[in-house]
């Protein structure tokens, strides 16, 4: 006799009994059901467990199986009072949720901020986490600022400027950024940002009550002259910057601008928050060193995450600064969440100090180059007029595609989703009115063989008459 069929018979029998009886009614025993359906006790027990998971029955050890209490009927609740109590919704929440939304299974993703699962070192991370979880010491409380060896690794990676004791481990780059904004500024203060800039930074600034002031950036990064003028006009003491493969536009701060930018920050007596999220996402040639490597006077607050270059579940980042600023950051991290989980920290230091990390770097560089080239080839084939003005970043995850003048980028993204390709509009990445329409196209989220079809669908949307 087929055990699966027997299990189904017992389940259906019990369903009928439950439907005909009231809550608390005792149901037939395992022995009764075994004889009635000529099934094994194991089969009957599995059927009962199935209905327990559905909430239809409950077992009482030593007494038997009973009809579970009925769930209360949903009642009409008036929650309108919360509208007054909560006040207006924070700006940026909707855009950030859209950015993190999972694409439909049938769509081709050209959006997102994480690696395609095929590019993630899941096996190496899983093995490291398994070993860490088996060690009792990893489950104990460690230093609130994080493991000393992990902090030392992050400090060494900078190449100078900060030491292990200047660093604190955080549960991801977004948490580190939020900590920095709250610890180093007060509500109402001005925060200078590149324009365009990371959407998550704009959302974190809004949540901290800061006044965001955009500073123009171009293919060589932020404009030093405009940065100095913005400091003078606003009195800001904080500048958020992504000097390497900036998200969304991919620019790297040019060598000839590094000193003028540092001087503008120093002359203003301000801090530069260096978000080095893409340190491990270089495709062409070597990456320039972090700005923090040359900082001797404590103006740079350094932030680096491993999430973008490894896997979304590796929520490990570090933030560091010299002097009282560093102490304030470490104190703020303590207030937020005490410390990052010990097994995750131990697995991380094991992974980044093992040969698997170097192998992942090499494989990732090749894979990202292949995907970037596949996307560029598709754009040249289907949208050649737009590629002429498209800057090609030397690393990172994204292309910043300029659209024809007068195009509504949000409408294009909506129409593209209906065609089965997910892209992200450029408008939300600006703190002020965007000077032109763009789309952020991610080449790390879909395999190379899908790029041509994705761009073909996008081109079909762009060629439709407006309106």
Tab-separated table of C-alpha atoms in Angstrom:
chain	number	residue	atom	x	y	z
A	1	UNK	CA	0.000	0.000	0.000
A	2	UNK	CA	1.273	3.447	-0.870
A	3	UNK	CA	2.196	5.376	2.300
A	4	UNK	CA	1.479	8.718	0.611
A	5	UNK	CA	-2.085	7.646	-0.222
A	6	UNK	CA	-2.566	6.317	3.292
A	7	UNK	CA	-1.409	9.608	4.776
A	8	UNK	CA	-3.874	11.499	2.576
A	9	UNK	CA	-6.730	9.208	3.653
A	10	UNK	CA	-5.992	9.776	7.325
A	11	UNK	CA	-5.731	13.538	6.783
A	12	UNK	CA	-9.074	13.705	4.995
A	13	UNK	CA	-10.712	11.530	7.666
A	14	UNK	CA	-9.470	13.825	10.413
A	15	UNK	CA	-10.553	16.919	8.465
A	16	UNK	CA	-14.115	15.564	8.350
A	17	UNK	CA	-14.016	14.856	12.073
A	18	UNK	CA	-12.731	18.336	12.826
A	19	UNK	CA	-15.426	19.945	10.662
A	20	UNK	CA	-18.177	18.032	12.463
A	21	UNK	CA	-16.940	18.618	16.008
A	22	UNK	CA	-16.416	21.594	18.260
A	23	UNK	CA	-13.132	22.873	19.693
A	24	UNK	CA	-11.712	20.597	22.366
A	25	UNK	CA	-13.415	17.448	21.047
A	26	UNK	CA	-11.252	14.352	21.337
A	27	UNK	CA	-10.429	12.789	17.963
A	28	UNK	CA	-9.891	9.086	17.166
A	29	UNK	CA	-6.718	7.659	18.672
A	30	UNK	CA	-3.684	6.584	16.697
A	31	UNK	CA	-4.689	2.953	17.278
A	32	UNK	CA	-8.188	3.584	15.918
A	33	UNK	CA	-6.912	5.366	12.842
A	34	UNK	CA	-4.291	2.675	12.231
A	35	UNK	CA	-6.948	-0.035	12.171
A	36	UNK	CA	-9.480	1.999	10.200
A	37	UNK	CA	-7.089	2.861	7.377
A	38	UNK	CA	-4.755	-0.145	7.599
A	39	UNK	CA	-1.895	2.334	7.928
A	40	UNK	CA	1.243	2.242	10.026
A	41	UNK	CA	1.489	4.292	13.247
A	42	UNK	CA	4.248	6.346	11.549
A	43	UNK	CA	1.858	7.262	8.713
A	44	UNK	CA	-0.897	8.241	11.136
A	45	UNK	CA	1.533	10.326	13.199
A	46	UNK	CA	2.673	12.162	10.062
A	47	UNK	CA	-0.966	12.939	9.161
A	48	UNK	CA	-1.586	14.347	12.629
A	49	UNK	CA	1.563	16.475	12.466
A	50	UNK	CA	0.375	17.845	9.117
A	51	UNK	CA	-2.918	19.026	10.658
A	52	UNK	CA	-1.125	20.403	13.727
A	53	UNK	CA	0.961	22.592	11.397
A	54	UNK	CA	-2.276	23.840	9.828
A	55	UNK	CA	-3.650	24.703	13.268
A	56	UNK	CA	-6.654	22.342	12.946
A	57	UNK	CA	-5.741	19.897	15.704
A	58	UNK	CA	-3.633	19.864	18.831
A	59	UNK	CA	-1.956	17.012	20.629
A	60	UNK	CA	-1.952	16.605	24.397
A	61	UNK	CA	0.799	14.248	25.557
A	62	UNK	CA	-0.626	11.168	27.239
A	63	UNK	CA	-4.198	12.176	26.487
A	64	UNK	CA	-4.659	12.132	22.709
A	65	UNK	CA	-5.509	14.404	19.786
A	66	UNK	CA	-8.140	17.158	19.999
A	67	UNK	CA	-9.837	19.673	17.750
A	68	UNK	CA	-7.919	22.936	18.080
A	69	UNK	CA	-9.609	26.104	19.205
A	70	UNK	CA	-10.993	28.080	16.299
A	71	UNK	CA	-9.131	31.233	15.364
A	72	UNK	CA	-11.083	34.297	16.313
A	73	UNK	CA	-13.058	35.835	13.469
A	74	UNK	CA	-11.362	38.984	12.226
A	75	UNK	CA	-13.075	42.020	13.640
A	76	UNK	CA	-13.343	45.437	12.103
A	77	UNK	CA	-10.673	47.665	13.608
A	78	UNK	CA	-10.517	51.434	13.290
A	79	UNK	CA	-6.851	52.368	12.946
A	80	UNK	CA	-7.458	55.840	11.569
A	81	UNK	CA	-6.094	57.373	14.790
A	82	UNK	CA	-2.597	56.244	13.742
A	83	UNK	CA	-2.593	58.736	10.863
A	84	UNK	CA	-2.621	61.594	13.367
A	85	UNK	CA	-0.213	59.932	15.804
A	86	UNK	CA	2.392	59.028	13.188
A	87	UNK	CA	2.333	62.251	11.165
A	88	UNK	CA	3.689	62.424	7.602
A	89	UNK	CA	5.616	59.517	6.135
A	90	UNK	CA	9.375	59.989	5.864
A	91	UNK	CA	10.536	60.942	2.369
A	92	UNK	CA	12.489	58.242	0.561
A	93	UNK	CA	10.848	55.233	2.205
A	94	UNK	CA	8.942	54.242	-0.926
A	95	UNK	CA	11.972	54.540	-3.211
A	96	UNK	CA	14.176	52.555	-0.833
A	97	UNK	CA	11.590	49.774	-0.592
A	98	UNK	CA	11.384	49.690	-4.390
A	99	UNK	CA	15.170	49.473	-4.619
A	100	UNK	CA	15.258	46.452	-2.304
A	101	UNK	CA	12.191	44.723	-3.755
A	102	UNK	CA	12.787	41.289	-5.258
A	103	UNK	CA	12.088	41.212	-9.007
A	104	UNK	CA	9.310	38.932	-10.298
A	105	UNK	CA	10.565	35.452	-11.080
A	106	UNK	CA	9.812	35.823	-14.807
A	107	UNK	CA	11.482	39.245	-15.190
A	108	UNK	CA	15.073	39.971	-16.212
A	109	UNK	CA	16.685	42.063	-13.463
A	110	UNK	CA	18.810	45.001	-14.533
A	111	UNK	CA	18.360	46.541	-11.115
A	112	UNK	CA	19.486	45.744	-7.608
A	113	UNK	CA	22.536	46.300	-5.465
A	114	UNK	CA	23.703	42.741	-4.846
A	115	UNK	CA	25.441	40.033	-6.795
A	116	UNK	CA	23.547	37.404	-8.719
A	117	UNK	CA	23.482	34.237	-6.536
A	118	UNK	CA	25.699	32.563	-9.149
A	119	UNK	CA	28.465	35.057	-8.298
A	120	UNK	CA	28.247	34.708	-4.521
A	121	UNK	CA	30.761	32.495	-2.662
A	122	UNK	CA	27.933	30.747	-0.838
A	123	UNK	CA	29.743	27.424	-0.356
A	124	UNK	CA	32.833	29.013	1.200
A	125	UNK	CA	30.726	31.282	3.404
A	126	UNK	CA	28.526	28.388	4.489
A	127	UNK	CA	31.508	26.245	5.397
A	128	UNK	CA	33.084	29.078	7.392
A	129	UNK	CA	29.836	29.791	9.235
A	130	UNK	CA	29.325	26.100	10.019
A	131	UNK	CA	32.780	25.877	11.573
A	132	UNK	CA	32.225	29.082	13.523
A	133	UNK	CA	28.847	27.947	14.831
A	134	UNK	CA	30.393	24.757	16.235
A	135	UNK	CA	32.811	26.697	18.413
A	136	UNK	CA	31.183	27.606	21.749
A	137	UNK	CA	33.406	30.672	22.156
A	138	UNK	CA	31.868	32.304	19.090
A	139	UNK	CA	28.485	32.419	20.839
A	140	UNK	CA	29.834	34.343	23.812
A	141	UNK	CA	29.802	38.100	24.171
A	142	UNK	CA	32.852	39.681	22.593
A	143	UNK	CA	34.133	43.250	22.500
A	144	UNK	CA	31.325	45.666	21.724
A	145	UNK	CA	33.423	47.260	18.986
A	146	UNK	CA	33.943	43.856	17.317
A	147	UNK	CA	36.596	41.161	17.145
A	148	UNK	CA	40.118	42.551	17.296
A	149	UNK	CA	41.352	40.405	14.395
A	150	UNK	CA	38.453	41.472	12.142
A	151	UNK	CA	38.969	45.146	12.987
A	152	UNK	CA	42.677	44.729	12.268
A	153	UNK	CA	41.910	43.201	8.869
A	154	UNK	CA	39.732	46.144	7.870
A	155	UNK	CA	42.425	48.572	9.071
A	156	UNK	CA	45.165	46.793	7.099
A	157	UNK	CA	43.029	46.874	3.968
A	158	UNK	CA	42.981	50.693	4.106
A	159	UNK	CA	46.770	50.780	3.826
A	160	UNK	CA	47.404	53.317	6.574
A	161	UNK	CA	45.635	56.117	8.369
A	162	UNK	CA	43.535	53.985	10.737
A	163	UNK	CA	44.398	51.247	13.218
A	164	UNK	CA	42.363	48.339	14.564
A	165	UNK	CA	41.447	50.329	17.671
A	166	UNK	CA	39.968	53.059	15.467
A	167	UNK	CA	37.483	50.653	13.859
A	168	UNK	CA	34.092	49.261	14.875
A	169	UNK	CA	32.262	46.319	13.286
A	170	UNK	CA	28.685	47.002	12.125
A	171	UNK	CA	25.817	44.844	10.783
A	172	UNK	CA	26.103	46.098	7.212
A	173	UNK	CA	27.029	49.326	5.475
A	174	UNK	CA	23.609	50.944	5.845
A	175	UNK	CA	23.780	50.554	9.628
A	176	UNK	CA	27.277	52.043	9.640
A	177	UNK	CA	26.144	54.995	7.550
A	178	UNK	CA	23.113	55.657	9.747
A	179	UNK	CA	25.355	55.562	12.804
A	180	UNK	CA	27.773	58.065	11.289
A	181	UNK	CA	25.052	60.546	10.375
A	182	UNK	CA	23.448	60.415	13.810
A	183	UNK	CA	26.725	60.476	15.731
A	184	UNK	CA	28.408	63.297	13.820
A	185	UNK	CA	25.487	65.626	13.090
A	186	UNK	CA	22.373	66.929	14.803
A	187	UNK	CA	18.874	67.282	13.345
A	188	UNK	CA	18.734	70.377	11.163
A	189	UNK	CA	22.430	70.269	10.247
A	190	UNK	CA	23.474	70.357	6.608
A	191	UNK	CA	24.870	67.237	4.934
A	192	UNK	CA	26.694	67.721	1.642
A	193	UNK	CA	26.340	64.879	-0.876
A	194	UNK	CA	27.476	64.232	-4.415
A	195	UNK	CA	24.749	64.707	-6.987
A	196	UNK	CA	23.559	62.125	-7.829
A	197	UNK	CA	24.313	59.930	-4.853
A	198	UNK	CA	23.393	56.676	-3.124
A	199	UNK	CA	19.670	56.491	-2.455
A	200	UNK	CA	20.233	54.837	0.922
A	201	UNK	CA	22.324	57.807	2.049
A	202	UNK	CA	19.507	60.207	1.176
A	203	UNK	CA	17.030	58.063	3.100
A	204	UNK	CA	19.334	57.823	6.134
A	205	UNK	CA	19.881	61.584	6.102
A	206	UNK	CA	16.125	62.226	6.000
A	207	UNK	CA	15.625	59.812	8.900
A	208	UNK	CA	18.305	61.658	10.909
A	209	UNK	CA	16.615	64.997	10.253
A	210	UNK	CA	19.507	66.409	8.241
A	211	UNK	CA	19.250	69.028	5.523
A	212	UNK	CA	20.695	67.477	2.370
A	213	UNK	CA	22.659	69.807	0.057
A	214	UNK	CA	23.696	68.387	-3.341
A	215	UNK	CA	27.112	69.137	-4.836
A	216	UNK	CA	27.583	68.526	-8.588
A	217	UNK	CA	29.689	65.564	-9.701
A	218	UNK	CA	30.865	64.546	-13.166
A	219	UNK	CA	32.874	61.730	-14.722
A	220	UNK	CA	35.843	62.646	-12.466
A	221	UNK	CA	33.830	62.661	-9.264
A	222	UNK	CA	32.710	65.553	-7.102
A	223	UNK	CA	33.662	69.060	-8.260
A	224	UNK	CA	36.120	70.536	-5.682
A	225	UNK	CA	35.200	74.126	-6.522
A	226	UNK	CA	31.505	73.490	-5.924
A	227	UNK	CA	32.320	71.520	-2.774
A	228	UNK	CA	34.278	74.429	-1.276
A	229	UNK	CA	31.471	76.825	-2.202
A	230	UNK	CA	28.858	74.551	-0.595
A	231	UNK	CA	30.850	74.390	2.644
A	232	UNK	CA	31.151	78.181	2.707
A	233	UNK	CA	27.471	78.776	1.929
A	234	UNK	CA	25.944	76.209	4.308
A	235	UNK	CA	28.431	75.949	7.164
A	236	UNK	CA	28.178	72.162	6.801
A	237	UNK	CA	30.540	69.972	8.785
A	238	UNK	CA	29.777	66.691	7.016
A	239	UNK	CA	30.242	65.512	3.414
A	240	UNK	CA	29.154	62.053	2.230
A	241	UNK	CA	31.240	60.762	-0.675
A	242	UNK	CA	31.786	57.557	-2.681
A	243	UNK	CA	35.218	58.142	-4.255
A	244	UNK	CA	35.353	54.691	-5.901
A	245	UNK	CA	32.790	53.590	-8.540
A	246	UNK	CA	30.094	55.798	-7.049
A	247	UNK	CA	26.564	54.428	-6.957
A	248	UNK	CA	24.638	55.157	-9.186
A	249	UNK	CA	26.866	56.836	-11.809
A	250	UNK	CA	30.062	54.794	-11.460
A	251	UNK	CA	32.548	57.701	-11.358
A	252	UNK	CA	35.852	57.453	-9.505
A	253	UNK	CA	37.329	60.563	-7.934
A	254	UNK	CA	40.170	61.526	-10.299
A	255	UNK	CA	43.731	61.723	-8.998
A	256	UNK	CA	43.948	65.463	-9.701
A	257	UNK	CA	40.857	66.092	-7.549
A	258	UNK	CA	41.817	64.097	-4.462
A	259	UNK	CA	43.988	66.830	-2.906
A	260	UNK	CA	41.578	69.726	-3.648
A	261	UNK	CA	38.690	67.743	-2.165
A	262	UNK	CA	40.709	66.950	0.953
A	263	UNK	CA	41.706	70.616	1.242
A	264	UNK	CA	38.092	71.783	0.949
A	265	UNK	CA	37.094	69.434	3.766
A	266	UNK	CA	40.067	70.472	5.917
A	267	UNK	CA	39.536	74.189	5.368
A	268	UNK	CA	35.908	73.825	6.435
A	269	UNK	CA	36.876	71.948	9.614
A	270	UNK	CA	34.574	69.175	8.419
A	271	UNK	CA	34.382	65.404	8.110
A	272	UNK	CA	34.274	63.410	4.883
A	273	UNK	CA	32.367	60.130	5.175
A	274	UNK	CA	34.135	57.850	2.693
A	275	UNK	CA	31.778	55.053	1.649
A	276	UNK	CA	34.171	52.491	0.171
A	277	UNK	CA	31.447	49.982	-0.677
A	278	UNK	CA	33.026	48.953	-4.022
A	279	UNK	CA	36.598	48.271	-2.887
A	280	UNK	CA	36.254	44.609	-3.944
A	281	UNK	CA	34.378	45.297	-7.211
A	282	UNK	CA	37.254	46.486	-9.412
A	283	UNK	CA	37.140	45.242	-13.016
A	284	UNK	CA	39.842	47.164	-14.918
A	285	UNK	CA	43.309	47.726	-13.476
A	286	UNK	CA	44.134	48.527	-9.856
A	287	UNK	CA	41.867	50.676	-7.730
A	288	UNK	CA	43.261	53.869	-6.179
A	289	UNK	CA	43.789	53.719	-2.407
A	290	UNK	CA	41.090	54.982	-0.049
A	291	UNK	CA	41.148	58.657	0.892
A	292	UNK	CA	41.495	57.485	4.494
A	293	UNK	CA	44.961	56.086	3.713
A	294	UNK	CA	46.337	59.633	3.391
A	295	UNK	CA	44.324	61.212	6.196
A	296	UNK	CA	46.526	62.223	9.135
A	297	UNK	CA	44.334	64.857	10.779
A	298	UNK	CA	41.151	62.871	11.386
A	299	UNK	CA	38.940	64.391	8.690
A	300	UNK	CA	37.973	61.097	7.003
A	301	UNK	CA	35.373	58.745	8.463
A	302	UNK	CA	35.909	55.451	6.674
A	303	UNK	CA	33.153	52.950	5.910
A	304	UNK	CA	33.537	49.607	4.132
A	305	UNK	CA	31.036	46.782	3.724
A	306	UNK	CA	31.535	43.213	2.500
A	307	UNK	CA	27.888	42.699	1.609
A	308	UNK	CA	28.017	44.022	-1.963
A	309	UNK	CA	31.059	41.997	-2.935
A	310	UNK	CA	30.110	38.725	-1.248
A	311	UNK	CA	26.454	38.044	-0.421
A	312	UNK	CA	23.428	39.939	0.918
A	313	UNK	CA	23.414	37.760	4.032
A	314	UNK	CA	26.973	38.731	4.990
A	315	UNK	CA	25.861	41.747	6.984
A	316	UNK	CA	29.348	42.773	8.083
A	317	UNK	CA	30.917	46.201	7.668
A	318	UNK	CA	33.381	48.407	9.501
A	319	UNK	CA	33.463	52.092	10.285
A	320	UNK	CA	36.429	53.984	11.641
A	321	UNK	CA	37.746	57.438	12.461
A	322	UNK	CA	40.543	59.004	14.443
A	323	UNK	CA	40.212	60.757	17.799
A	324	UNK	CA	36.982	61.841	19.470
A	325	UNK	CA	35.020	61.210	16.261
A	326	UNK	CA	35.989	57.543	16.375
A	327	UNK	CA	35.065	57.313	20.050
A	328	UNK	CA	31.691	58.882	19.329
A	329	UNK	CA	31.052	56.404	16.504
A	330	UNK	CA	31.919	53.422	18.703
A	331	UNK	CA	29.639	54.708	21.445
A	332	UNK	CA	26.793	55.145	18.968
A	333	UNK	CA	27.241	51.582	17.706
A	334	UNK	CA	26.953	50.315	21.284
A	335	UNK	CA	23.681	52.187	21.712
A	336	UNK	CA	22.263	50.782	18.463
A	337	UNK	CA	22.732	47.053	18.898
A	338	UNK	CA	25.489	46.266	21.438
A	339	UNK	CA	27.522	44.103	19.013
A	340	UNK	CA	27.413	42.045	15.821
A	341	UNK	CA	26.733	38.301	16.193
A	342	UNK	CA	29.895	36.424	17.137
A	343	UNK	CA	29.512	33.483	14.714
A	344	UNK	CA	29.091	35.882	11.790
A	345	UNK	CA	32.198	37.837	12.754
A	346	UNK	CA	34.254	34.675	13.177
A	347	UNK	CA	33.058	33.244	9.869
A	348	UNK	CA	33.914	36.549	8.167
A	349	UNK	CA	37.498	36.735	9.422
A	350	UNK	CA	38.021	33.099	8.503
A	351	UNK	CA	36.681	33.702	5.006
A	352	UNK	CA	38.598	36.902	4.178
A	353	UNK	CA	41.906	35.468	5.438
A	354	UNK	CA	41.547	32.164	3.552
A	355	UNK	CA	42.532	31.382	-0.066
A	356	UNK	CA	38.799	31.291	-0.901
A	357	UNK	CA	38.645	35.108	-0.648
A	358	UNK	CA	41.375	35.605	-3.258
A	359	UNK	CA	39.776	33.010	-5.541
A	360	UNK	CA	36.428	34.768	-5.205
A	361	UNK	CA	38.055	38.096	-6.108
A	362	UNK	CA	39.576	36.691	-9.278
A	363	UNK	CA	36.389	34.936	-10.367
A	364	UNK	CA	34.247	37.972	-9.562
A	365	UNK	CA	36.434	40.351	-11.578
A	366	UNK	CA	36.137	38.090	-14.635
A	367	UNK	CA	32.397	37.579	-14.224
A	368	UNK	CA	31.648	41.270	-13.765
A	369	UNK	CA	33.738	42.146	-16.831
A	370	UNK	CA	31.840	39.574	-18.908
A	371	UNK	CA	28.468	40.867	-17.739
A	372	UNK	CA	29.392	44.514	-18.192
A	373	UNK	CA	30.577	43.802	-21.740
A	374	UNK	CA	27.449	41.791	-22.521
A	375	UNK	CA	25.277	44.695	-21.383
A	376	UNK	CA	27.345	47.228	-23.351
A	377	UNK	CA	27.173	45.054	-26.464
A	378	UNK	CA	23.400	44.821	-26.141
A	379	UNK	CA	23.120	48.590	-25.688
A	380	UNK	CA	25.272	49.210	-28.761
A	381	UNK	CA	23.035	46.898	-30.777
A	382	UNK	CA	19.629	48.118	-29.637
A	383	UNK	CA	20.225	51.671	-28.331
A	384	UNK	CA	23.322	52.924	-30.181
A	385	UNK	CA	22.382	56.610	-29.886
A	386	UNK	CA	22.478	56.430	-26.085
A	387	UNK	CA	25.759	54.540	-25.761
A	388	UNK	CA	27.755	57.425	-27.270
A	389	UNK	CA	27.148	59.445	-24.095
A	390	UNK	CA	27.456	56.515	-21.688
A	391	UNK	CA	30.460	56.591	-19.314
A	392	UNK	CA	31.898	53.117	-18.707
A	393	UNK	CA	33.037	52.672	-15.082
A	394	UNK	CA	36.155	50.651	-14.285
A	395	UNK	CA	34.356	48.778	-11.541
A	396	UNK	CA	31.230	48.591	-9.444
A	397	UNK	CA	27.892	47.091	-10.460
A	398	UNK	CA	26.078	49.693	-12.549
A	399	UNK	CA	25.878	51.696	-15.770
A	400	UNK	CA	24.309	55.179	-15.690
A	401	UNK	CA	22.377	55.348	-18.952
A	402	UNK	CA	21.434	58.836	-20.221
A	403	UNK	CA	17.982	59.043	-21.800
A	404	UNK	CA	16.779	61.302	-24.619
A	405	UNK	CA	15.870	64.835	-23.572
A	406	UNK	CA	12.333	65.107	-22.281
A	407	UNK	CA	12.060	61.413	-21.351
A	408	UNK	CA	10.227	60.547	-18.141
A	409	UNK	CA	12.591	58.031	-16.545
A	410	UNK	CA	10.054	56.903	-13.944
A	411	UNK	CA	7.498	56.190	-16.666
A	412	UNK	CA	10.126	54.276	-18.645
A	413	UNK	CA	10.981	52.107	-15.632
A	414	UNK	CA	7.296	51.361	-15.061
A	415	UNK	CA	6.719	50.448	-18.713
A	416	UNK	CA	9.885	48.317	-18.776
A	417	UNK	CA	8.636	46.311	-15.800
A	418	UNK	CA	5.475	45.563	-17.749
A	419	UNK	CA	7.713	44.265	-20.564
A	420	UNK	CA	9.531	41.952	-18.151
A	421	UNK	CA	12.763	43.866	-17.553
A	422	UNK	CA	13.418	45.617	-14.232
A	423	UNK	CA	15.409	48.877	-14.293
A	424	UNK	CA	15.635	51.746	-11.806
A	425	UNK	CA	14.916	55.386	-12.680
A	426	UNK	CA	17.529	58.049	-12.055
A	427	UNK	CA	15.299	60.658	-10.421
A	428	UNK	CA	15.335	59.292	-6.827
A	429	UNK	CA	19.148	59.440	-6.713
A	430	UNK	CA	19.120	63.245	-6.764
A	431	UNK	CA	18.593	65.402	-3.691
A	432	UNK	CA	17.278	68.183	-5.950
A	433	UNK	CA	15.826	68.426	-9.437
A	434	UNK	CA	17.754	66.117	-11.811
A	435	UNK	CA	19.497	67.964	-14.669
A	436	UNK	CA	18.742	65.085	-17.058
A	437	UNK	CA	16.931	61.758	-17.194
A	438	UNK	CA	18.859	58.539	-16.556
A	439	UNK	CA	18.340	54.875	-15.810
A	440	UNK	CA	20.583	52.874	-13.500
A	441	UNK	CA	21.281	49.542	-15.183
A	442	UNK	CA	22.841	46.810	-13.059
A	443	UNK	CA	24.971	44.224	-14.858
A	444	UNK	CA	25.624	42.012	-11.811
A	445	UNK	CA	22.093	40.716	-11.264
A	446	UNK	CA	21.460	38.766	-14.500
A	447	UNK	CA	23.579	36.330	-16.534
A	448	UNK	CA	25.268	37.566	-19.733
A	449	UNK	CA	23.055	35.502	-22.025
A	450	UNK	CA	19.967	37.475	-20.911
A	451	UNK	CA	21.408	40.940	-21.473
A	452	UNK	CA	20.477	41.180	-25.153
A	453	UNK	CA	16.857	40.237	-24.546
A	454	UNK	CA	16.643	42.630	-21.592
A	455	UNK	CA	17.899	45.593	-23.620
A	456	UNK	CA	15.727	44.631	-26.597
A	457	UNK	CA	12.667	44.928	-24.332
A	458	UNK	CA	13.929	48.225	-22.918
A	459	UNK	CA	14.509	49.583	-26.430
A	460	UNK	CA	10.957	48.668	-27.363
A	461	UNK	CA	9.703	50.810	-24.485
A	462	UNK	CA	11.931	53.765	-25.381
A	463	UNK	CA	10.820	53.740	-29.007
A	464	UNK	CA	7.130	54.078	-28.159
A	465	UNK	CA	5.617	57.482	-28.837
A	466	UNK	CA	5.268	59.605	-25.688
A	467	UNK	CA	1.798	59.566	-24.178
